[in-house]
Amino acid sequence: MLVAIVAHFVLAAVLPSLANRFGRVVFLIGAIAPAATLAYALSRAGEAIGGNPPLETLAWAPVIGLEFTARFDELALLMILLVSGVGTVVLCYYSRYAKPDDHRTAARDSALLVTFAGAMLGLVLADDVISLYLFWEITTIASFLLVGGDGIAKRLRNSATQALLVTVLGGLSLLLGLIFLGTAAGTFRISEILADPPSGAMVTAALVLIIVGALTKSAQVPFHPWLPTAMVAPTPVSAYLHAAAMVKAGVYLVARFAPGFADHPAWWIPIVVCGLWTMLLGGFRALRQYDLKTLLAYGTVSQLGLLMVLVGTGTWLSALAAGTLILAHGLFKSALFLTVGIIDKRAGTRDVRELSGLGRQWRFLAAMATLSLMSMAGLPPLLGFVGKEAALEATFHGDPVDLLVGIGVAIGSVLTVVYSLRFLRGAFGTKPDMEPAPAVRCGRFMTGLVAIPSLAGLVLAVTPGLIEPIVAGYAGGFGPAPDYHLALWHGFTPPLFISAAVIVAGLLVHRFAGVQRLGGHVPKALHAQTWYTKAVEGIESVAQGVTGRIQVGSLPVYLGITLVTLVVVPGAGLLSGDVEFGPLRLYDNWLQIPVTLLIMIAAVTAVIARRRLTAVLLAGVVGYGIGAWFVLDGGADLALVQFLVETVTIVVFVFVIRRFPPRFTEDKAYVHGRWAKGVIAGVAGVFVAVLAVLYSGYTSGMPAASREYIERAEDSAGATNVVNAIIVEFRALDTIGEIVVLVIAATGAASLILARSRKRDADDGTDADSEDGTAMVAGGTGGPDGPDSPAVDTPEVRS
């Protein structure tokens, strides 16, 4: 499996270069990786179901325990059937959907789709939380690029940005939750965490954070608007990402952790509540849509809500139903999206108000779409019916909570029947008040690809024994199995009567168009999209306000903010009392006393100095005094660095203050803010001094990395100076990087200075050292009569 993941990324890297030669055929080449992965997974299916799933481990940072572990169990196999199976169909479909001469789009989308397939494969196989998060974010980035396309149209950019912002927010929440959970469990292996689930306040916080990540990825209320807006993406992208793969990531995440935390109230309550709300709202909104893709998008939102309810309920039967419906949903929804792609491409529109008579022209395509719609509505003999019966069996029990959940599922199922009929009539029905669409061919190849997932739903329903070992194996993590099996016929049972009632109610609601027109309307003030827009605008407004008040072009303000942050952040940790300090000594060497007095006198004198040069020199005395401290403590190398830096700083200061008046200028504005600046500077100085004294007596030992540096310095690097060994040997790459950054910065600064000097000379038409002294008046330290005369038009910079 590790080879399969790598193969996806390698193939994705090669596809753009092949697109220039083969055009849209490159999608068929890209389909090789998921097709081979599907075949390999099916050949090893017995190992995944056998109760002892195979593990493959690749250590990529073994010293600190970071590794990628692939675990091929029942849930991973179930998801691979979707990720690789539907991925193969979609890539083949795209080879005809794409324009023959658009090589750029073929190169971009083929590479991104294969990359996405590889990331999803890694996500469902990952058994460590760090790798899971890594692949999670790769899917987010790939989705952003696929939805955004070429980025030329504004609606593409807005939709891609919204999907990115929402899912990245959830990803950050997920990362924090996974770290909390791994820390509480003492391991970052998911299988080990689930084998012995931890408990406590940290675990509760971790579960809530993980749930937020799952809700955002699977478009649950209130994060769901990104999914309908993402329908601007090409239809094959929607068929893969928004039907079979990406939106299932959140459901998969909940399904993966549910066996260990299903009985935790902080886990199942928000999942079930948000899932029911999403199911009902998505189905309700779908009733009012005229665009076929948008209708399917809201239908996807609704069915994802149902899946969340089932995986969050946390029983053996609900897990069985969830696994069945995860597969069924991926099959029928991908087939319907691909159907919409054919309609849009051949008929030129996907608006149900402009379509008529396609069912008579495209009988086979209409039949395949009808099978998928029947599965979505939960009609026999399709896989959706098998899963829906299991869901009703799992939710309608004597427990009041389960009964309430069952009622919500039944109402949501009625809405599913209604918008399924709306899709069928709108796409393929013949409207009496409209002329039939012009006769065009729908394309045998693309229609044949639509038939694959449609007929798969029929075959798996007739032979449920093919998938029952997989979903039952996953459900086994929730406890012993009851006497229940997946089947088209269980006799005259309550779920059967409920299913029949749901179908009849859906037909009646669809029949009475007036009742249907009442549906789908939500006041604009309650639209989640409205709240998303307000949230983004609010964040932007706050950012502008904070930036406008902080980035004011004032050096004292910048220093003040830095010093306040310095006091507040470390001060909070210091006040927590978690650090133990040892006994303090007045001095270690009596020479430290006169050096300290010299530093204090120079610092105080620099503050009250009236001439700029005097203040700079006194500040230099402070720096040289600190260097003397290093000498007294035995740090000759640090002292040398301090002396060099201080010397360069003084030289630079001297060059700079030549451009200023020799004395500090005091005006009312400066005097008015003097006390605030003095308080901030004083508090920060005292805090740093106290912190330095306290930590000089820190006795709780040194970090493990520091001990390793000391122990290995002489043996590994041949150095008796540990600091030099760290800089030159152990962290040589970091040191080289820092040097490169400094060189680049210095080169850039020198280039800007030279460019500005040349421009000024060109504008003035005179040399900077001209005889008439004009340049000296404009930029010197005084007027034309000498350095002590009043300056002419010299800008004053207050410090």
PDB file of N, CA, C and O in Angstrom, residues 105 131 146 213 284 302 556 569 781:
ATOM      1  N   THR A 105      -5.564  22.626 -19.360  1.00  0.00           N
ATOM      2  CA  THR A 105      -6.525  22.110 -18.381  1.00  0.00           C
ATOM      3  C   THR A 105      -6.318  20.617 -18.146  1.00  0.00           C
ATOM      4  O   THR A 105      -6.405  20.137 -17.007  1.00  0.00           O
ATOM      5  N   SER A 131       0.456  11.653  10.109  1.00  0.00           N
ATOM      6  CA  SER A 131       0.281  11.342   8.690  1.00  0.00           C
ATOM      7  C   SER A 131      -1.161  11.573   8.260  1.00  0.00           C
ATOM      8  O   SER A 131      -1.416  12.050   7.150  1.00  0.00           O
ATOM      9  N   LEU A 146      -8.500  22.448  -7.691  1.00  0.00           N
ATOM     10  CA  LEU A 146      -9.442  21.888  -8.660  1.00  0.00           C
ATOM     11  C   LEU A 146     -10.694  22.743  -8.791  1.00  0.00           C
ATOM     12  O   LEU A 146     -11.202  22.960  -9.896  1.00  0.00           O
ATOM     13  N   GLY A 213     -13.289  19.570  12.913  1.00  0.00           N
ATOM     14  CA  GLY A 213     -12.608  19.232  11.668  1.00  0.00           C
ATOM     15  C   GLY A 213     -13.455  18.360  10.769  1.00  0.00           C
ATOM     16  O   GLY A 213     -13.512  18.565   9.544  1.00  0.00           O
ATOM     17  N   PHE A 284     -34.349  20.025   2.572  1.00  0.00           N
ATOM     18  CA  PHE A 284     -35.303  21.124   2.428  1.00  0.00           C
ATOM     19  C   PHE A 284     -34.844  22.110   1.357  1.00  0.00           C
ATOM     20  O   PHE A 284     -35.632  22.554   0.519  1.00  0.00           O
ATOM     21  N   SER A 302     -27.446  16.719   2.554  1.00  0.00           N
ATOM     22  CA  SER A 302     -28.450  15.998   3.337  1.00  0.00           C
ATOM     23  C   SER A 302     -27.999  14.575   3.653  1.00  0.00           C
ATOM     24  O   SER A 302     -28.093  14.115   4.794  1.00  0.00           O
ATOM     25  N   PRO A 556       8.493  54.244  18.239  1.00  0.00           N
ATOM     26  CA  PRO A 556       8.107  54.012  19.643  1.00  0.00           C
ATOM     27  C   PRO A 556       6.913  53.072  19.797  1.00  0.00           C
ATOM     28  O   PRO A 556       6.883  52.263  20.719  1.00  0.00           O
ATOM     29  N   VAL A 569       3.385  37.630  27.547  1.00  0.00           N
ATOM     30  CA  VAL A 569       3.417  36.209  27.176  1.00  0.00           C
ATOM     31  C   VAL A 569       4.310  35.392  28.112  1.00  0.00           C
ATOM     32  O   VAL A 569       3.849  34.447  28.765  1.00  0.00           O
ATOM     33  N   THR A 781      23.569  67.405   8.695  1.00  0.00           N
ATOM     34  CA  THR A 781      23.173  67.553  10.081  1.00  0.00           C
ATOM     35  C   THR A 781      22.963  69.005  10.470  1.00  0.00           C
ATOM     36  O   THR A 781      22.608  69.292  11.597  1.00  0.00           O
TER      37      THR A 781
END
